[in-house]
Coordinates of C-alpha atoms and ligand atoms in Angstrom, one line a residue:
M1 CA -69.5 40.7 75.2
A2 CA -65.7 40.3 75.4
Y3 CA -64.5 37.1 77.0
K4 CA -62.4 37.6 80.1
A5 CA -58.9 36.1 80.1
I6 CA -55.9 35.7 82.5
L7 CA -52.5 35.6 81.0
V8 CA -50.0 33.3 82.8
G9 CA -46.3 33.5 81.8
I10 CA -44.7 36.7 80.6
G11 CA -41.2 35.6 79.6
S12 CA -39.8 36.2 76.2
W13 CA -42.9 34.9 74.3
G14 CA -45.4 36.2 76.8
E15 CA -44.0 39.7 76.0
W16 CA -45.1 39.0 72.3
W17 CA -48.5 38.1 73.6
C18 CA -48.7 41.4 75.5
E19 CA -47.3 43.6 72.7
H20 CA -48.6 41.9 69.5
F21 CA -51.2 39.1 69.9
L22 CA -53.6 40.4 72.5
P23 CA -54.0 44.1 71.7
P24 CA -55.8 43.6 68.3
N25 CA -58.2 41.2 70.0
I26 CA -58.8 43.6 72.9
K27 CA -59.3 46.4 70.4
D28 CA -62.0 44.6 68.4
G29 CA -63.8 43.4 71.6
T30 CA -62.8 39.7 71.2
L31 CA -61.4 39.6 74.7
E32 CA -60.5 41.5 77.8
V33 CA -57.4 40.7 79.9
V34 CA -58.4 40.9 83.6
A35 CA -55.2 39.8 85.2
A36 CA -51.6 38.7 84.4
V37 CA -49.3 36.4 86.2
D38 CA -45.6 35.7 86.3
R39 CA -43.4 34.3 89.1
N40 CA -40.9 37.0 88.2
P41 CA -42.4 40.3 89.3
Q42 CA -40.2 42.3 86.8
A43 CA -41.8 40.4 83.9
L44 CA -45.2 41.9 84.9
E45 CA -44.0 45.3 83.7
C46 CA -44.9 44.2 80.2
A47 CA -48.5 43.6 81.1
K48 CA -48.7 47.1 82.6
K49 CA -47.1 48.6 79.6
Y50 CA -48.9 46.9 76.7
L51 CA -52.2 45.8 78.4
N52 CA -52.7 48.7 80.7
L53 CA -53.1 46.5 83.7
S54 CA -52.9 48.0 87.1
E55 CA -50.6 46.8 89.9
K56 CA -53.6 45.1 91.5
Q57 CA -54.2 43.1 88.3
C58 CA -50.7 41.7 88.3
Y59 CA -49.8 38.6 90.3
T60 CA -46.8 36.4 91.0
D61 CA -49.0 33.4 91.8
A62 CA -51.5 31.9 89.4
E63 CA -53.8 30.4 92.0
T64 CA -54.3 33.8 93.7
A65 CA -55.0 35.4 90.3
F66 CA -57.5 32.6 89.4
R67 CA -59.2 32.9 92.8
E68 CA -59.5 36.7 92.9
N69 CA -60.6 37.3 89.3
K70 CA -63.7 36.2 87.4
A71 CA -62.6 34.9 84.0
D72 CA -63.6 32.6 81.2
F73 CA -60.2 31.2 80.3
C74 CA -56.5 31.4 81.0
I75 CA -53.7 31.8 78.4
N76 CA -50.8 29.4 79.3
V77 CA -47.5 30.8 78.2
V78 CA -45.2 29.3 80.9
T79 CA -42.4 27.0 80.0
P80 CA -43.6 23.5 78.8
A81 CA -42.4 21.7 81.9
H82 CA -44.9 23.9 83.9
H83 CA -47.9 23.7 81.6
E84 CA -49.6 20.9 83.5
E85 CA -49.6 22.7 86.9
I86 CA -51.3 25.7 85.3
V87 CA -53.8 23.4 83.6
D88 CA -54.6 21.7 86.9
L89 CA -55.2 25.1 88.5
A90 CA -57.4 26.2 85.5
I91 CA -59.5 23.1 86.0
K92 CA -59.8 23.8 89.7
Y93 CA -61.2 27.3 88.9
N94 CA -63.3 26.1 86.0
L95 CA -61.4 28.0 83.3
H96 CA -61.0 27.0 79.7
I97 CA -57.4 27.0 78.5
L98 CA -55.7 28.5 75.5
S99 CA -52.2 27.1 75.7
E100 CA -48.9 27.6 74.0
K101 CA -47.3 24.6 72.4
P102 CA -46.2 21.9 73.1
I103 CA -49.2 20.7 75.2
A104 CA -46.6 19.4 77.7
D105 CA -42.9 18.4 77.7
T106 CA -43.7 14.7 77.6
L107 CA -46.3 12.7 75.6
E108 CA -47.6 11.2 78.8
G109 CA -48.2 14.7 80.2
A110 CA -49.9 15.8 77.0
V111 CA -52.2 12.8 77.0
R112 CA -53.0 13.4 80.8
I113 CA -53.8 17.0 80.1
A114 CA -56.2 16.2 77.3
E115 CA -57.9 13.6 79.4
K116 CA -58.2 15.9 82.5
V117 CA -59.7 18.7 80.3
K118 CA -62.2 16.3 78.7
R119 CA -63.2 14.9 82.1
A120 CA -63.7 18.5 83.4
G121 CA -65.9 19.3 80.4
L122 CA -63.7 22.3 79.5
K123 CA -62.2 23.5 76.2
M124 CA -58.5 23.7 75.5
G125 CA -56.9 25.0 72.4
V126 CA -53.2 25.0 71.5
T127 CA -51.5 27.9 69.6
M128 CA -49.7 26.1 66.8
S129 CA -48.9 29.6 65.6
H130 CA -46.9 28.9 62.5
R131 CA -49.5 26.6 60.9
F132 CA -51.8 29.6 60.9
D133 CA -49.2 32.1 59.6
Q134 CA -50.0 33.9 56.3
D135 CA -47.4 32.1 54.2
K136 CA -48.2 28.5 55.3
T137 CA -52.0 29.2 55.0
S138 CA -51.4 30.4 51.5
L139 CA -49.5 27.3 50.6
R140 CA -52.1 25.1 52.2
G141 CA -54.8 26.9 50.1
Q142 CA -52.9 26.1 46.9
L143 CA -52.6 22.4 47.9
R144 CA -56.3 22.1 48.9
S145 CA -57.5 23.9 45.7
G146 CA -56.7 20.7 43.8
R147 CA -55.2 22.8 41.0
W148 CA -51.8 21.2 41.1
G149 CA -53.1 17.6 41.2
T150 CA -52.0 14.9 43.7
L151 CA -49.5 15.9 46.3
D152 CA -46.6 13.5 46.2
Y153 CA -44.1 14.7 48.8
L154 CA -43.0 17.6 50.9
V155 CA -39.6 19.0 51.9
T156 CA -38.9 21.6 54.6
R157 CA -35.9 23.4 56.1
F158 CA -35.4 25.3 59.3
T159 CA -31.7 26.0 59.8
C160 CA -30.3 28.6 62.2
D161 CA -27.2 29.9 63.8
C162 CA -28.2 29.7 67.5
R163 CA -25.1 27.7 68.6
K164 CA -24.1 30.2 71.4
Y165 CA -25.6 29.5 74.8
G166 CA -28.8 31.5 75.4
S167 CA -29.1 32.7 71.8
W168 CA -32.3 30.6 71.6
G169 CA -33.6 31.4 75.1
E170 CA -31.7 29.8 78.0
F171 CA -34.1 26.9 78.8
R172 CA -33.8 25.6 75.2
H173 CA -30.0 25.1 75.7
E174 CA -30.7 23.1 78.9
I175 CA -33.4 20.6 77.8
A176 CA -32.9 17.1 76.2
Y177 CA -34.4 17.6 72.7
P178 CA -34.7 21.4 72.1
L179 CA -35.1 21.2 68.3
M180 CA -37.9 18.7 68.7
L181 CA -39.8 20.3 71.5
E182 CA -39.4 23.9 70.6
G183 CA -38.8 23.9 66.8
A184 CA -39.9 20.7 65.0
V185 CA -43.1 20.6 67.0
H186 CA -44.3 23.3 64.7
H187 CA -42.7 22.1 61.4
L188 CA -43.9 18.5 61.7
D189 CA -47.4 19.8 62.6
I190 CA -47.3 22.0 59.4
L191 CA -46.1 19.0 57.3
A192 CA -49.0 16.8 58.6
D193 CA -51.4 19.7 57.9
L194 CA -50.1 20.2 54.4
A195 CA -50.1 16.5 53.7
G196 CA -53.8 16.5 54.8
A197 CA -53.5 13.2 56.8
K198 CA -52.2 11.8 60.1
C199 CA -48.6 10.8 60.2
E200 CA -48.2 7.0 59.8
T201 CA -44.4 6.5 60.3
I202 CA -41.5 8.5 61.4
Y203 CA -37.7 8.0 61.3
M204 CA -35.2 10.5 62.8
Q205 CA -31.5 10.9 63.2
S206 CA -30.7 13.6 65.7
W207 CA -27.5 14.9 67.2
R208 CA -25.6 17.8 68.7
P209 CA -22.4 19.0 66.9
S210 CA -19.5 19.6 69.3
W211 CA -19.8 23.4 68.7
G212 CA -23.4 23.6 69.6
E213 CA -23.8 25.0 73.1
F214 CA -26.8 22.8 73.9
K215 CA -27.2 20.0 76.4
G216 CA -29.6 18.1 74.1
D217 CA -29.8 17.3 70.4
C218 CA -30.3 20.5 68.4
N219 CA -30.0 19.1 64.9
A220 CA -32.1 16.4 63.1
L221 CA -33.0 14.9 59.8
I222 CA -36.4 13.3 59.7
T223 CA -38.5 11.3 57.2
M224 CA -42.3 10.9 57.6
T225 CA -45.0 9.0 55.8
F226 CA -48.7 9.9 56.1
E227 CA -51.9 7.8 56.0
N228 CA -52.8 9.1 52.5
G229 CA -49.4 8.0 51.0
V230 CA -47.8 11.5 51.1
K231 CA -44.2 11.6 52.2
A232 CA -42.0 14.3 53.8
V233 CA -38.4 15.2 54.7
Y234 CA -37.4 17.6 57.4
E235 CA -34.1 19.3 58.0
G236 CA -33.8 21.2 61.3
A237 CA -30.6 22.6 62.7
K238 CA -29.8 25.2 65.4
S239 CA -26.0 25.2 65.3
N240 CA -25.2 26.0 61.7
A241 CA -22.8 28.7 60.6
V242 CA -25.6 30.8 59.2
T243 CA -29.3 31.2 59.5
L244 CA -30.8 30.3 56.1
N245 CA -34.4 29.7 57.2
W246 CA -35.4 31.4 60.5
W247 CA -38.8 31.4 62.2
S248 CA -41.5 32.5 59.8
H249 CA -39.1 32.3 56.9
E250 CA -38.9 28.5 56.6
Y251 CA -38.5 26.7 53.3
F252 CA -41.3 24.4 52.2
R253 CA -41.5 22.6 48.8
A254 CA -44.5 20.6 47.8
E255 CA -44.0 18.3 44.8
C256 CA -47.4 17.8 43.1
E257 CA -48.3 15.9 40.0
N258 CA -49.0 19.1 38.0
G259 CA -46.6 21.5 39.6
T260 CA -43.8 22.2 42.1
L261 CA -44.9 24.7 44.8
L262 CA -42.0 26.5 46.5
L263 CA -42.3 28.7 49.6
N264 CA -39.1 30.3 50.8
Q265 CA -38.6 33.4 52.9
R266 CA -42.4 34.1 52.7
K267 CA -42.4 34.1 48.9
L268 CA -44.6 31.6 47.2
E269 CA -44.2 30.5 43.6
V270 CA -45.2 27.6 41.4
F271 CA -43.5 25.8 38.6
P272 CA -46.4 24.3 36.6
Y273 CA -45.7 21.0 34.8
N274 CA -45.6 21.4 31.0
P275 CA -46.4 18.1 29.3
E276 CA -44.8 19.5 26.0
T277 CA -41.3 19.6 27.6
T278 CA -39.0 17.1 29.1
I279 CA -36.2 17.7 31.6
A280 CA -37.7 21.1 32.3
K281 CA -35.2 23.2 34.4
A282 CA -35.7 26.3 36.5
L283 CA -34.0 28.2 39.3
E284 CA -35.7 29.5 42.5
G285 CA -37.4 32.8 41.7
E286 CA -38.2 31.9 38.1
G287 CA -41.6 30.3 39.0
V288 CA -45.0 32.0 38.7
P289 CA -45.4 34.2 41.8
I290 CA -48.5 33.4 43.9
P291 CA -49.6 36.4 46.1
L292 CA -50.1 35.5 49.7
L293 CA -53.6 35.5 51.1
Q294 CA -54.8 38.6 52.9
Q295 CA -56.8 38.9 56.1
K296 CA -56.6 41.0 59.3
K297 CA -55.3 38.4 61.7
W298 CA -52.6 35.7 61.4
A299 CA -50.9 33.1 63.7
N300 CA -51.6 33.6 67.4
T301 CA -53.7 36.7 66.9
W302 CA -56.0 34.7 64.6
L303 CA -55.9 31.7 67.0
V304 CA -57.2 33.8 69.9
E305 CA -60.2 34.7 67.7
K306 CA -60.7 31.1 66.7
F307 CA -60.6 30.0 70.4
V308 CA -63.1 32.7 71.5
R309 CA -65.5 31.7 68.6
W310 CA -65.3 28.1 69.8
L311 CA -66.1 29.2 73.4
D312 CA -69.0 31.1 71.9
G313 CA -70.5 27.9 70.5
G314 CA -68.8 28.1 67.1
E315 CA -66.7 25.6 65.2
R316 CA -64.2 23.6 67.3
M317 CA -60.8 25.1 66.6
E318 CA -58.5 22.8 64.5
T319 CA -55.9 22.8 67.3
N320 CA -58.2 21.6 70.1
V321 CA -56.1 19.7 72.6
E322 CA -57.3 16.2 71.6
D323 CA -56.5 16.6 67.9
N324 CA -53.3 18.4 68.7
L325 CA -51.9 15.4 70.6
Q326 CA -50.7 14.5 67.1
S327 CA -48.1 17.3 67.2
V328 CA -46.7 15.9 70.5
A329 CA -46.9 12.3 69.2
H330 CA -44.8 13.4 66.2
I331 CA -41.9 14.6 68.4
F332 CA -41.9 11.8 70.9
A333 CA -42.3 9.1 68.2
A334 CA -39.3 10.7 66.4
I335 CA -37.3 10.7 69.7
E336 CA -38.2 7.0 70.1
S337 CA -37.0 6.4 66.6
A338 CA -33.7 8.2 67.2
R339 CA -33.2 6.2 70.4
T340 CA -33.9 2.8 68.8
D341 CA -32.7 3.6 65.3
Q342 CA -36.1 2.2 64.1
V343 CA -39.0 3.5 62.1
V344 CA -41.8 4.2 64.6
R345 CA -45.5 3.9 63.8
V346 CA -46.8 7.1 65.2
Q347 CA -50.5 6.3 65.8
E348 CA -49.6 3.0 67.5
F349 CA -47.1 4.9 69.6
L350 CA -49.7 7.4 70.7
E351 CA -52.4 4.8 71.4
K352 CA -49.9 2.8 73.6
T353 CA -49.1 5.9 75.5
R354 CA -52.7 6.7 75.9
E355 CA -53.5 3.2 77.3
K356 CA -50.7 3.5 79.8
V357 CA -51.7 7.0 81.0
L358 CA -55.4 6.2 81.2
S359 CA -54.7 3.0 83.3
E360 CA -52.6 5.1 85.7
M361 CA -55.3 7.8 85.9
K362 CA -58.2 5.4 86.9
Ligands
NAD401 N1 -45.7 29.6 69.2 C1 -44.5 30.0 69.1 O1 -44.0 30.3 68.0 C2 -43.7 30.1 70.4 C3 -42.5 30.9 70.4 C4 -41.8 31.0 71.6 C5 -42.2 30.3 72.7 N2 -43.4 29.6 72.6 C6 -43.9 28.8 73.8 O2 -44.3 29.7 74.8 C7 -44.0 29.2 76.1 C8 -43.1 30.1 76.9 O3 -41.8 30.2 76.3 P1 -40.8 31.4 76.6 O4 -39.8 31.4 75.5 O5 -41.6 32.7 76.8 O6 -40.2 30.9 77.9 P2 -39.5 31.9 79.0 O7 -38.6 31.0 79.9 O8 -38.8 33.1 78.4 O9 -40.7 32.5 79.9 C9 -41.5 31.6 80.7 C10 -42.1 32.5 81.8 O10 -43.0 31.7 82.5 C11 -42.9 32.1 83.9 N3 -43.3 30.9 84.7 C12 -42.9 29.6 84.7 N4 -43.6 28.9 85.5 C13 -44.6 29.7 86.0 C14 -45.6 29.5 87.0 N5 -45.9 28.2 87.5 N6 -46.4 30.5 87.3 C15 -46.1 31.8 86.8 N7 -45.1 32.0 85.9 C16 -44.4 31.0 85.5 C17 -41.4 32.3 84.1 O11 -41.1 33.2 85.2 C18 -41.1 33.0 82.7 O12 -41.2 34.5 82.8 C19 -43.4 27.8 75.9 O13 -44.5 26.8 75.9 C20 -42.9 27.9 74.5 O14 -42.8 26.7 73.8 C21 -44.1 29.5 71.5

């Protein structure tokens, strides 16, 4: 039987949910959308158009929708600053939660949400869409195969021309750390996943160039170390002259003992180490191509299915809210590092925040 869901938040990304992520899951019987909510009544037109919802199934207030419709879970696609109020309502109406990233717009909020969900005995998953995209999953498969030996370090690049106000969605031009909360939250999560271990230390320098029409820092250079010794470098920028690596087309390079794996613009190739040579040279595009893995669902479409399987008693999804606190810890530890110009120990930073939040919640 299809699980019943209520979609909350149909802004620019909610529209993608209506048009792309939900229909394949409705079609194959994974779920049924019984209601949709957005404060803005015009936004609800998308739910009618792509999900065939009637006027009666569309609401401008989440509480009324939760009260009037029997559902198993809600899908939280409102802006991060409002995630917690939707979580509180979901808990009140005993709904599991599938939430957009980041869990919240503060680490304290994210820890509080995870704790509230645990105390309520509910399940909450987070859609770290890009970690589950086809290209990143293919690269992860190569690294986990062991074929290329020990992973030494990772490099990634996400550089865009979004310097004009509103070009990256208005709210991102208004918040304090848009690159971190709305961009790097994915990329640092992918780096930790590729590394195969929790992040141990992080150091960030972040800034806003004078031509970037952002209130907060929109560019950053970050270094990370992981508990298994792997290291990583991240370049993220939203105010460049040109977009070299846009969403879903990021650059990732994994330097392994027996090969250099390069993923750029969704093309994966490997440059195997040849012990017979020295000072081996190559250009991008000259490696051995690796075909991307094939399956029906990727990213959020796949994550919806993983969540429903978990509700059904299956394996806990990788991005359950407790484990996914790591992704929020990365960004706030990095912000702390930029503020203090110090390397921050990420797990200690998370634990300190957890202790503070739990003592306030008693
Ligand atoms: N995974 C990804 O790749 C990805 C991409 C884009 C956005 N997102 C995430 O999706 C979420 C939404 O982002 P967006 O770009 O669509 O933002 P947006 O501002 O375009 O849309 C947010 C919508 O939520 C509605 N809303 C806000 N508070 C509400 C409330 N309490 N009740 C009902 N409706 C409410 C607003 O009216 C608006 O229509 C964010 O968490 C963002 O980080 C994820």
